[in-house]
Amino acid sequence: MLRYSCINTDIKIIGEENGLNLEEEFNNYSAKIADIIRGLNQRKDKPGEWLQWMNLGYNEETVWYVKEFASLVEGRFDNILVLGIGGSTLGGLAVTEAVLKPYWNLLTKEQRNNYPRIFFLDNIDPDSINGILEILDLKKTLVNVITKSGDTAETMSQFMVIKDLMEKTLGDDYRKNIIATTDKKMGILRQLADQEGYKIFYVPDDIGGRFSVFSSIGLVPFALVGLDIEKIINGIKDIDLELKNTDIHQNIAAQGALIHYLMDTKKGKNITVLMPYSSRLKYIPDWYVQLIAESLGKAYNRDGEKVNTGLTPVKAVGASDQHTKLQLLNEGPNDKLTTFIRVGEFDSTINIPKIFEYTGIGYLGGNTLNNLMDAEADSTRVSLADYQRPSITITIDRIDEYHIAQLLYMLEVQTAITGELYNINTFDQPGVEQVKNYVYALMGRAGFEGSANSLQEKMTTV
Ligand code: PA5
């Protein structure tokens, strides 16, 4: 289970000007929060509500199907190459980086228990694509192309480049080295995969990219590198029960949502910093950035009023970022709410040897890197409070499939509740779609000629 502390957002710790009277606010909002949680759970199966991610903890059929495929291909590939962008890759990257052994791709096959290396091609940078192609033997690579919509320009162009090379390298057999994860009915990838005979995994309806990490979008790559996807599902199932609790005093996602909302609307703190004290968790803030930015950055509320809401998400990793961002967090504008993620127990313990005792660093000897990490996190938390800066601390017992799934799922629920408090549609992304359409127009996609002309014109002035 997750341990949660929001005391450092309270007036008792950080004062009237910057803190919230938590007891009072929880009581004031308890009915509204209960309504929101009830509402989300009532609407979750309704088509068009984009809440199917709330059912992913109960998706035993997909888990079975994915595990069966993973065991069929076990031992056949040295590499998994994931093609995608945004919500189609960020969750996969965050979870594999956290749960797999550190430096996974640099380990020997034996050290990886014969599971493949995994690479995420989450951009279209020609240099890095060339770079990865120099590393990978395509004959021993399983490509997982992931796009929910089935036609995102970045992903499909990555795919066209790689597919062409695979065909040249493997001949007709290349099809056995490609799997597609996409929508059941719509999209070009769906059609192509059928025509070409690739193995397909479907993304359930009504799940947006940033809420899709526990659908087949994440589960397939996880299973292919040996993660226990049943533990993932169990983690979500267990925490989902707690997060269905309509009592804000018992529901940490609701508390986090209300605190973020009130810190913005009452205290002018509209920047949300996510700061894990663990290098293995370093991509979780990247995933969180998308979750928060796309979900809460909206022009209009549900009543059609122009609101331009949004929290600005910021990534930090402890202890490293104590030496980059901490000065700003402590002494810059008091407009941020920091969420620390702590790890109860690291997999390893490293003793700092008792050497150089006669020097100024002698005091470190006899400690462990583990208690140094704890001291760093505690010091940062206390020092933020000294400067009257609010923070929340979430502690996971250890880094594994179960706890990471709980953490990410809790942040998803927190975001959904936050969106309801702002009275916005958390699950659309018109601002992203607009740029996707501009790119289609500029790249000559049929049907976008009109916007291409007006875009060309605008580009000369803007
Ligand atoms: O959250 C979202 O919906 C987006 O970030 C998408 O994940 C991203 O645009 C990729 O879309 P798709 O999976 O359709 O290729």
XYZ file of N, CA and C in Angstrom, residues 87-335:
747
model
N 1.444 9.172 -24.822
C 0.850 8.165 -23.949
C 1.117 6.744 -24.391
N 1.570 6.558 -25.607
C 1.825 5.197 -26.067
C 3.193 4.673 -25.630
N 4.044 5.553 -25.146
C 5.369 5.078 -24.713
C 5.775 5.522 -23.297
N 5.238 6.670 -22.845
C 5.760 7.225 -21.582
C 5.548 6.301 -20.383
N 4.386 5.670 -20.325
C 4.102 4.762 -19.202
C 5.000 3.539 -19.266
N 5.175 3.013 -20.476
C 6.027 1.830 -20.643
C 7.449 2.124 -20.196
N 7.929 3.282 -20.606
C 9.289 3.679 -20.253
C 9.414 3.856 -18.735
N 8.422 4.525 -18.143
C 8.486 4.798 -16.695
C 8.480 3.495 -15.892
N 7.616 2.567 -16.275
C 7.482 1.334 -15.474
C 8.670 0.395 -15.700
N 9.114 0.252 -16.945
C 10.243 -0.665 -17.160
C 11.517 -0.127 -16.512
N 11.731 1.176 -16.628
C 12.927 1.764 -15.996
C 12.885 1.549 -14.481
N 11.681 1.624 -13.907
C 11.565 1.457 -12.454
C 11.758 -0.001 -12.039
N 11.072 -0.901 -12.715
C 10.977 -2.261 -12.159
C 12.089 -3.199 -12.656
N 12.528 -3.021 -13.889
C 13.624 -3.885 -14.354
C 14.895 -3.553 -13.582
N 15.825 -4.515 -13.607
C 17.122 -4.224 -12.963
C 17.730 -2.983 -13.601
N 18.374 -2.125 -12.818
C 18.991 -0.928 -13.390
C 19.992 -1.279 -14.507
N 20.078 -0.405 -15.466
C 20.966 -0.573 -16.631
C 20.655 -1.871 -17.387
N 19.402 -2.208 -17.447
C 18.926 -3.460 -18.053
C 19.578 -3.745 -19.404
N 19.572 -2.740 -20.273
C 20.051 -2.994 -21.640
C 21.557 -3.216 -21.715
N 22.254 -2.904 -20.621
C 23.704 -3.129 -20.628
C 24.075 -4.462 -19.978
N 23.077 -5.149 -19.409
C 23.378 -6.419 -18.740
C 23.559 -7.531 -19.779
N 24.225 -8.606 -19.369
C 24.333 -9.754 -20.276
C 22.981 -10.473 -20.300
N 22.843 -11.358 -21.279
C 21.586 -12.093 -21.402
C 21.317 -12.917 -20.131
N 22.380 -13.492 -19.588
C 22.216 -14.291 -18.353
C 21.737 -13.390 -17.217
N 22.350 -12.228 -17.126
C 21.943 -11.301 -16.050
C 20.487 -10.861 -16.224
N 20.021 -10.903 -17.471
C 18.621 -10.529 -17.730
C 17.708 -11.764 -17.704
N 18.208 -12.865 -17.172
C 17.446 -14.126 -17.160
C 16.893 -14.470 -18.539
N 17.682 -14.175 -19.556
C 17.333 -14.469 -20.953
C 16.218 -13.604 -21.535
N 15.768 -12.639 -20.788
C 14.756 -11.737 -21.356
C 15.443 -10.705 -22.238
N 14.702 -10.172 -23.223
C 15.325 -9.221 -24.154
C 15.592 -7.838 -23.559
N 16.420 -7.100 -24.257
C 16.593 -5.682 -23.937
C 15.353 -4.940 -24.443
N 15.145 -3.734 -23.961
C 13.966 -2.990 -24.436
C 14.334 -1.540 -24.739
N 13.882 -1.094 -25.908
C 14.162 0.277 -26.357
C 12.846 0.944 -26.745
N 12.696 2.191 -26.340
C 11.495 2.955 -26.704
C 11.912 4.049 -27.680
N 11.344 3.992 -28.880
C 11.664 5.032 -29.867
C 10.560 6.071 -29.793
N 10.677 7.017 -28.884
C 9.537 7.898 -28.635
C 9.666 9.239 -29.334
N 10.466 9.261 -30.411
C 10.591 10.510 -31.164
C 10.963 10.165 -32.600
N 11.134 11.210 -33.397
C 11.448 10.976 -34.808
C 12.804 11.571 -35.159
N 13.631 11.734 -34.141
C 14.945 12.321 -34.365
C 15.785 11.379 -35.246
N 16.131 11.834 -36.455
C 16.848 10.948 -37.378
C 18.160 10.418 -36.798
N 18.856 11.245 -36.037
C 20.142 10.792 -35.489
C 19.946 9.656 -34.488
N 18.947 9.802 -33.604
C 18.822 8.731 -32.606
C 18.245 7.473 -33.250
N 17.440 7.630 -34.285
C 16.927 6.420 -34.959
C 18.080 5.696 -35.671
N 18.900 6.468 -36.336
C 20.087 5.856 -36.955
C 20.939 5.159 -35.906
N 21.068 5.835 -34.770
C 21.871 5.287 -33.670
C 21.331 3.942 -33.218
N 20.038 3.850 -33.044
C 19.483 2.593 -32.536
C 19.585 1.492 -33.588
N 19.495 1.898 -34.839
C 19.588 0.883 -35.896
C 21.000 0.291 -35.981
N 21.967 1.079 -35.541
C 23.332 0.545 -35.505
C 23.493 -0.478 -34.386
N 22.670 -0.330 -33.346
C 22.790 -1.224 -32.190
C 22.039 -2.532 -32.411
N 20.872 -2.447 -33.052
C 19.975 -3.601 -33.071
C 20.190 -4.528 -34.257
N 20.185 -5.820 -33.986
C 20.121 -6.804 -35.064
C 18.627 -7.056 -35.313
N 18.138 -6.558 -36.431
C 16.682 -6.601 -36.664
C 16.137 -8.032 -36.710
N 17.000 -8.966 -37.079
C 16.537 -10.367 -37.118
C 16.156 -10.849 -35.714
N 16.802 -10.259 -34.730
C 16.550 -10.699 -33.348
C 15.734 -9.671 -32.565
N 15.022 -8.829 -33.323
C 14.266 -7.749 -32.673
C 12.777 -7.918 -32.927
N 12.013 -7.791 -31.856
C 10.557 -7.785 -31.989
C 10.104 -6.332 -31.882
N 9.436 -5.857 -32.937
C 8.986 -4.467 -32.962
C 7.533 -4.414 -32.502
N 7.272 -3.582 -31.512
C 5.894 -3.380 -31.055
C 5.496 -1.948 -31.417
N 4.696 -1.810 -32.489
C 4.262 -0.469 -32.880
C 2.944 -0.178 -32.161
N 2.941 0.949 -31.440
C 1.795 1.263 -30.578
C 1.205 2.613 -30.956
N -0.008 2.607 -31.443
C -0.737 3.855 -31.615
C -2.222 3.572 -31.506
N -2.822 4.203 -30.540
C -4.255 4.010 -30.292
C -5.058 4.466 -31.518
N -4.733 5.669 -32.005
C -5.505 6.194 -33.138
C -5.150 5.474 -34.431
N -3.950 4.950 -34.499
C -3.528 4.199 -35.683
C -2.999 5.049 -36.798
N -2.890 6.346 -36.595
C -2.352 7.143 -37.698
C -1.494 8.332 -37.260
N -1.007 8.332 -36.036
C -0.144 9.433 -35.576
C 1.110 9.509 -36.465
N 1.360 10.710 -36.986
C 2.417 10.859 -38.002
C 3.775 10.385 -37.488
N 4.117 10.741 -36.249
C 5.442 10.384 -35.727
C 5.595 8.858 -35.655
N 4.591 8.214 -35.080
C 4.687 6.762 -34.897
C 4.658 6.046 -36.243
N 3.778 6.489 -37.118
C 3.669 5.784 -38.384
C 4.910 6.005 -39.245
N 5.548 7.168 -39.118
C 6.771 7.344 -39.912
C 7.913 6.518 -39.327
N 7.982 6.435 -37.990
C 8.980 5.516 -37.389
C 8.743 4.115 -37.964
N 7.472 3.738 -37.961
C 7.115 2.379 -38.383
C 7.477 2.136 -39.847
N 7.197 3.126 -40.695
C 7.482 2.933 -42.128
C 8.980 2.729 -42.359
N 9.778 3.503 -41.624
C 11.234 3.374 -41.757
C 11.678 1.977 -41.303
N 11.193 1.562 -40.143
C 11.658 0.293 -39.560
C 11.114 -0.899 -40.344
N 9.860 -0.817 -40.734
C 9.244 -1.934 -41.472
C 9.991 -2.181 -42.793
N 10.322 -1.087 -43.474
C 11.026 -1.204 -44.741
C 12.375 -1.901 -44.552
N 13.080 -1.490 -43.511
C 14.386 -2.095 -43.230
C 14.243 -3.566 -42.838
N 13.187 -3.844 -42.080
C 12.993 -5.229 -41.633
C 12.697 -6.131 -42.817
N 11.904 -5.637 -43.728
C 11.560 -6.436 -44.896
C 12.820 -6.719 -45.720
N 13.651 -5.671 -45.831
C 14.900 -5.840 -46.600
C 15.829 -6.830 -45.905
N 15.801 -6.816 -44.579
C 16.740 -7.666 -43.831
C 16.222 -9.097 -43.674
N 14.919 -9.216 -43.474
C 14.392 -10.542 -43.116
C 13.599 -11.227 -44.233
N 13.375 -10.511 -45.340
C 12.506 -11.092 -46.371
C 11.092 -11.210 -45.828
N 10.348 -12.179 -46.340
C 8.933 -12.302 -45.962
C 8.706 -12.593 -44.484
N 9.717 -13.135 -43.846
C 9.584 -13.496 -42.424
C 9.428 -12.300 -41.495
N 9.661 -11.092 -42.060
C 9.669 -9.909 -41.177
C 8.368 -9.779 -40.392
N 7.282 -10.300 -40.951
C 5.963 -10.146 -40.288
C 5.939 -10.763 -38.899
N 6.726 -11.826 -38.724
C 6.742 -12.482 -37.404
C 7.445 -11.624 -36.357
N 8.139 -10.577 -36.834
C 8.888 -9.715 -35.901
C 8.156 -8.414 -35.614
N 6.883 -8.348 -36.000
C 6.145 -7.103 -35.754
C 4.836 -7.410 -35.034
N 4.565 -6.674 -33.979
C 3.240 -6.739 -33.362
C 2.684 -5.320 -33.272
N 1.376 -5.225 -33.406
C 0.739 -3.905 -33.404
C -0.198 -3.807 -32.216
N -0.175 -2.655 -31.550
C -1.133 -2.386 -30.474
C -1.924 -1.162 -30.907
N -3.227 -1.339 -31.099
C -4.015 -0.241 -31.662
C -5.494 -0.434 -31.371
N -6.282 0.490 -31.887
C -7.732 0.433 -31.662
C -8.351 -0.789 -32.369
N -9.443 -1.252 -31.787
C -10.094 -2.459 -32.318
C -10.694 -2.234 -33.705
N -11.256 -1.050 -33.898
C -12.004 -0.845 -35.150
C -11.356 0.190 -36.061
N -10.857 1.281 -35.466
C -10.457 2.413 -36.304
C -8.963 2.418 -36.598
N -8.609 3.243 -37.595
C -7.216 3.619 -37.784
C -6.496 2.821 -38.850
N -5.471 3.479 -39.394
C -4.737 2.887 -40.512
C -3.908 1.691 -40.049
N -3.339 1.789 -38.845
C -2.512 0.662 -38.381
C -3.355 -0.610 -38.266
N -4.579 -0.455 -37.822
C -5.474 -1.612 -37.707
C -5.617 -2.297 -39.079
N -5.894 -1.482 -40.110
C -6.055 -2.047 -41.458
C -4.768 -2.709 -41.941
N -3.652 -1.984 -41.753
C -2.361 -2.508 -42.210
C -2.015 -3.833 -41.525
N -2.250 -3.854 -40.209
C -1.896 -5.052 -39.447
C -2.702 -6.244 -39.946
N -3.966 -5.997 -40.284
C -4.808 -7.076 -40.838
C -4.266 -7.548 -42.177
N -4.019 -6.567 -43.040
C -3.525 -6.909 -44.392
C -2.211 -7.664 -44.331
N -1.323 -7.182 -43.473
C 0.031 -7.731 -43.441
C 0.142 -8.978 -42.566
N -0.858 -9.175 -41.733
C -0.853 -10.364 -40.879
C 0.009 -10.247 -39.640
N 0.085 -9.034 -39.059
C 0.815 -8.901 -37.800
C -0.071 -9.357 -36.653
N 0.562 -9.802 -35.604
C -0.159 -10.049 -34.360
C -0.689 -8.706 -33.836
N -1.963 -8.666 -33.418
C -2.527 -7.391 -32.948
C -3.002 -7.499 -31.501
N -2.719 -6.472 -30.743
C -3.328 -6.310 -29.410
C -4.199 -5.060 -29.463
N -5.373 -5.176 -28.881
C -6.304 -4.044 -28.960
C -6.236 -3.173 -27.715
N -6.400 -1.864 -27.958
C -6.556 -0.934 -26.839
C -8.064 -0.801 -26.638
N -8.556 -1.056 -25.429
C -10.006 -0.945 -25.231
C -10.519 0.452 -25.579
N -11.790 0.530 -25.913
C -12.414 1.832 -26.201
C -12.352 2.708 -24.962
N -12.437 4.006 -25.193
C -12.601 4.969 -24.102
C -11.462 4.987 -23.095
N -10.236 4.825 -23.621
C -9.044 5.021 -22.778
C -8.107 5.949 -23.548
N -7.813 7.110 -22.989
C -6.894 8.037 -23.655
C -5.458 7.613 -23.413
N -4.554 8.079 -24.266
C -3.154 7.668 -24.182
C -2.556 7.809 -22.792
N -2.793 8.943 -22.153
C -2.125 9.194 -20.860
C -2.700 8.367 -19.720
N -3.822 7.694 -19.975
C -4.393 6.807 -18.951
C -4.283 5.339 -19.383
N -3.376 5.062 -20.342
C -3.422 3.744 -20.983
C -2.328 2.783 -20.535
N -1.500 3.193 -19.572
C -0.310 2.394 -19.268
C -0.644 0.958 -18.838
N -1.798 0.749 -18.236
C -2.120 -0.614 -17.783
C -3.039 -1.361 -18.751
N -3.237 -0.806 -19.951
C -3.933 -1.539 -21.012
C -2.864 -2.340 -21.758
N -3.240 -2.933 -22.875
C -2.253 -3.685 -23.656
C -1.087 -2.790 -24.098
N -1.295 -1.481 -24.110
C -0.207 -0.551 -24.483
C 1.014 -0.758 -23.590
N 0.790 -0.926 -22.296
C 1.922 -1.194 -21.399
C 2.120 -2.678 -21.144
N 1.029 -3.406 -21.006
C 1.163 -4.800 -20.557
C 1.982 -5.660 -21.520
N 1.855 -5.393 -22.825
C 2.583 -6.236 -23.789
C 4.098 -6.078 -23.615
N 4.619 -4.850 -23.720
C 6.071 -4.739 -23.478
C 6.504 -5.219 -22.096
N 5.673 -4.982 -21.073
C 6.063 -5.426 -19.724
C 6.244 -6.942 -19.705
N 5.265 -7.654 -20.254
C 5.329 -9.125 -20.209
C 6.505 -9.638 -21.042
N 6.796 -8.950 -22.145
C 7.878 -9.425 -23.017
C 9.243 -9.357 -22.346
N 9.412 -8.427 -21.403
C 10.705 -8.358 -20.705
C 10.631 -9.019 -19.326
N 9.584 -9.780 -19.107
C 9.535 -10.613 -17.902
C 8.921 -9.977 -16.677
N 8.290 -8.811 -16.807
C 7.608 -8.256 -15.630
C 6.363 -9.099 -15.341
N 6.013 -9.162 -14.066
C 4.858 -9.964 -13.660
C 3.604 -9.095 -13.766
N 2.884 -9.262 -14.879
C 1.758 -8.349 -15.105
C 0.565 -8.691 -14.211
N 0.575 -9.887 -13.640
C -0.497 -10.174 -12.664
C -0.320 -9.333 -11.408
N 0.933 -9.166 -11.015
C 1.190 -8.315 -9.834
C 0.742 -6.872 -10.114
N 0.935 -6.449 -11.350
C 0.509 -5.088 -11.719
C -0.996 -4.963 -11.532
N -1.694 -5.923 -12.083
C -3.157 -5.883 -12.028
C -3.636 -5.983 -10.571
N -2.976 -6.847 -9.799
C -3.377 -6.976 -8.391
C -3.159 -5.675 -7.626
N -2.050 -5.006 -7.944
C -1.766 -3.729 -7.288
C -2.883 -2.727 -7.557
N -3.301 -2.662 -8.812
C -4.359 -1.691 -9.159
C -5.661 -2.078 -8.469
N -5.967 -3.368 -8.532
C -7.229 -3.843 -7.952
C -7.296 -3.469 -6.461
N -6.193 -3.711 -5.759
C -6.201 -3.444 -4.317
C -6.376 -1.959 -4.016
N -5.655 -1.126 -4.769
C -5.757 0.305 -4.433
C -7.057 0.895 -4.963
N -7.559 0.313 -6.038
C -8.816 0.832 -6.591
C -9.930 0.761 -5.549
N -9.922 -0.305 -4.764
C -10.953 -0.436 -3.723
C -10.866 0.733 -2.745
N -9.632 1.073 -2.359
C -9.456 2.204 -1.422
C -9.863 3.529 -2.057
N -9.570 3.655 -3.360
C -9.821 4.942 -4.011
C -11.282 5.093 -4.423
N -12.055 4.049 -4.205
C -13.508 4.163 -4.442
C -14.202 4.714 -3.200
N -13.450 4.780 -2.095
C -14.028 5.273 -0.851
C -14.450 6.747 -1.019
N -15.691 7.039 -0.748
C -16.179 8.406 -0.993
C -15.851 9.364 0.162
N -15.261 8.847 1.221
C -14.900 9.702 2.361
C -13.493 10.274 2.136
N -13.422 11.561 1.963
C -12.121 12.192 1.673
C -11.072 11.877 2.748
N -11.513 11.689 3.972
C -10.551 11.392 5.042
C -9.878 10.040 4.828
N -10.499 9.182 4.039
C -9.972 7.826 3.824
C -9.394 7.651 2.417
N -9.427 8.694 1.618
C -9.097 8.517 0.206
C -7.954 9.467 -0.182
N -6.756 8.892 -0.381
C -5.584 9.757 -0.601
C -5.620 10.460 -1.968
N -6.233 9.828 -2.967
C -6.315 10.494 -4.280
C -7.206 11.726 -4.177
N -8.277 11.605 -3.402
C -9.188 12.741 -3.227
C -8.493 13.859 -2.453
N -7.716 13.477 -1.446
C -6.985 14.495 -0.674
C -5.992 15.229 -1.579
N -5.241 14.448 -2.352
C -4.240 15.050 -3.254
C -4.911 15.972 -4.260
N -6.040 15.534 -4.797
C -6.750 16.343 -5.795
C -7.212 17.661 -5.176
N -7.830 17.581 -4.016
C -8.364 18.801 -3.389
C -7.225 19.755 -3.021
N -6.148 19.186 -2.514
C -5.029 20.058 -2.120
C -4.455 20.770 -3.356
N -4.266 20.021 -4.449
C -3.743 20.662 -5.662
C -4.703 21.756 -6.150
N -5.972 21.445 -6.135
C -6.979 22.396 -6.617
C -6.992 23.666 -5.755
N -7.005 23.483 -4.441
C -7.089 24.657 -3.557
C -5.777 25.437 -3.527
N -4.670 24.729 -3.609
C -3.382 25.441 -3.637
C -3.328 26.356 -4.857
N -3.910 25.904 -5.963
C -3.945 26.750 -7.166
C -4.963 27.874 -6.986
N -6.197 27.501 -6.677
C -7.262 28.505 -6.736
C -7.252 29.455 -5.537
N -6.717 29.004 -4.381
C -6.734 29.904 -3.207
C -5.377 30.503 -2.900
N -4.309 29.756 -3.265
C -2.984 30.191 -2.809
C -2.022 30.517 -3.960
N -2.553 30.468 -5.186
C -1.741 30.850 -6.345
C -0.578 29.919 -6.643
N -0.705 28.658 -6.225
C 0.387 27.704 -6.495
C -0.080 26.751 -7.601
N 0.251 27.138 -8.826
C -0.261 26.334 -9.943
C 0.843 25.527 -10.630
N 1.931 25.315 -9.902
C 3.003 24.462 -10.435
C 3.089 23.220 -9.558
N 3.053 22.071 -10.189
C 3.114 20.821 -9.430
C 4.420 20.094 -9.755
N 5.227 19.935 -8.736
C 6.544 19.308 -8.926
C 6.446 17.860 -8.446
N 6.901 16.927 -9.254
C 6.948 15.530 -8.788
C 8.420 15.142 -8.653
N 8.796 14.732 -7.451
C 10.215 14.530 -7.148
C 10.452 13.195 -6.444
N 10.656 12.127 -7.217
C 11.004 10.857 -6.571
C 12.439 10.871 -6.067
N 12.649 10.274 -4.913
C 14.022 10.080 -4.423
C 14.469 8.678 -4.820
N 14.710 8.508 -6.100
C 15.164 7.225 -6.638
C 15.448 7.426 -8.113
N 16.617 6.993 -8.560
C 16.925 7.116 -9.995
C 16.050 6.187 -10.817
N 15.685 5.051 -10.218
C 14.858 4.101 -10.979
C 13.487 4.696 -11.298
N 13.071 5.668 -10.522
C 11.756 6.277 -10.753
C 11.858 7.538 -11.622
N 13.011 7.714 -12.287
C 13.265 9.015 -12.917
C 12.326 9.343 -14.082
N 11.720 8.315 -14.717
C 10.809 8.637 -15.826
C 9.359 8.772 -15.375
N 9.088 8.512 -14.094
C 7.703 8.671 -13.635
C 7.272 10.143 -13.720
N 8.151 11.094 -13.361
C 7.741 12.490 -13.568
C 7.470 12.827 -15.040
N 8.156 12.188 -15.984
C 7.870 12.472 -17.402
C 6.447 12.022 -17.751
N 6.100 10.848 -17.243
C 4.741 10.339 -17.457
C 3.727 11.266 -16.792
N 4.061 11.730 -15.586
C 3.176 12.618 -14.811
C 2.998 13.959 -15.524
N 4.067 14.428 -16.146
C 3.991 15.707 -16.866
C 2.894 15.627 -17.930
N 2.880 14.531 -18.677
C 1.845 14.405 -19.710
C 0.453 14.283 -19.074
N 0.384 13.455 -18.029
C -0.904 13.224 -17.362
C -1.518 14.551 -16.914
N -0.711 15.366 -16.259
C -1.213 16.627 -15.712
C -1.433 17.663 -16.813
N -0.458 17.789 -17.701
C -0.530 18.870 -18.696
C -1.712 18.666 -19.643
N -1.854 17.451 -20.166
C -2.921 17.229 -21.145
C -4.293 17.120 -20.482
N -4.305 16.645 -19.239
C -5.605 16.448 -18.599
C -6.185 17.751 -18.065
N -5.316 18.603 -17.520
C -5.846 19.758 -16.793
C -5.670 21.091 -17.532
N -4.868 21.090 -18.575
C -4.661 22.340 -19.327
C -5.782 22.535 -20.330
N -6.814 23.246 -19.960
C -7.993 23.344 -20.829
C -8.476 24.787 -20.982
N -8.948 25.099 -22.182
C -9.439 26.455 -22.453
C -10.824 26.687 -21.860
N -11.686 25.662 -21.958
C -13.087 25.856 -21.550
C -13.476 24.852 -20.470
N -14.415 25.262 -19.616
C -14.944 24.296 -18.653
C -16.165 23.585 -19.247
N -16.752 22.720 -18.463
C -17.881 21.932 -18.987
C -19.113 22.781 -19.273
N -19.144 24.002 -18.727
C -20.274 24.887 -19.013
C -19.988 25.801 -20.203
N -18.865 25.548 -20.873
C -18.531 26.328 -22.064
C -17.896 27.675 -21.749
N -17.560 27.916 -20.487
C -16.930 29.203 -20.144
C -15.427 29.118 -20.374
N -14.871 30.215 -20.856
C -13.419 30.255 -21.087
C -12.720 30.321 -19.730
N -11.879 29.337 -19.423
C -11.243 29.317 -18.099
C -9.711 29.253 -18.157
N -9.188 28.680 -19.229
C -7.730 28.483 -19.356
C -7.115 27.956 -18.057
N -7.606 26.815 -17.627
C -7.078 26.217 -16.393
C -5.798 25.441 -16.694
N -5.125 25.031 -15.643
C -4.000 24.120 -15.819
C -2.999 24.243 -14.701
N -2.448 23.096 -14.334
C -1.304 23.090 -13.428
C -0.088 22.834 -14.297
N 0.996 23.495 -14.015
C 2.210 23.263 -14.805
C 3.056 22.217 -14.093
N 3.227 21.047 -14.714
C 3.986 19.982 -14.058
C 5.485 20.140 -14.282
N 6.228 19.854 -13.254
C 7.694 19.984 -13.335
C 8.336 18.700 -12.814
N 9.356 18.260 -13.520
C 10.073 17.046 -13.128
C 11.261 17.380 -12.225
N 11.448 16.589 -11.193
C 12.684 16.693 -10.402
C 13.016 15.293 -9.887
N 14.275 15.017 -9.682
C 14.685 13.717 -9.140
C 15.658 13.971 -7.998
N 15.312 13.372 -6.831
C 16.198 13.528 -5.682
C 17.223 12.422 -5.666
N 18.387 12.612 -5.178
C 18.883 13.822 -4.599
C 19.482 14.758 -5.659
N 19.607 14.263 -6.912
C 20.336 15.043 -7.932
C 19.827 16.478 -8.040
N 18.494 16.640 -8.081
C 17.954 17.975 -8.343
C 17.992 18.907 -7.135
N 18.479 18.400 -6.001
C 18.781 19.337 -4.912
C 19.889 20.290 -5.375
N 20.647 19.816 -6.364
C 21.771 20.620 -6.853
C 21.428 21.349 -8.140
N 20.127 21.338 -8.507
C 19.706 22.122 -9.685
C 18.489 22.975 -9.361
N 17.408 22.333 -8.856
C 16.144 23.071 -8.731
C 15.816 23.510 -7.306
N 16.516 22.971 -6.322
C 16.111 23.233 -4.942
C 16.186 24.718 -4.562
N 17.183 25.390 -5.083
C 17.291 26.825 -4.801
C 16.005 27.550 -5.230
N 15.520 27.187 -6.407
C 14.280 27.791 -6.921
C 13.084 27.369 -6.064
N 13.041 26.072 -5.695
C 11.906 25.590 -4.895
C 11.847 26.318 -3.556
N 12.991 26.544 -2.950
C 13.007 27.171 -1.628
C 12.862 28.696 -1.675
N 13.540 29.313 -2.629
C 13.616 30.781 -2.555
C 12.992 31.506 -3.735
N 12.626 30.759 -4.777
C 11.963 31.404 -5.927
C 10.515 31.711 -5.574
N 9.706 32.026 -6.595
C 8.299 32.331 -6.316
C 7.629 31.182 -5.558
N 6.807 31.534 -4.579
C 6.144 30.488 -3.780
C 4.864 30.062 -4.503
N 5.067 29.422 -5.670
C 3.923 29.069 -6.519
C 3.900 27.582 -6.841
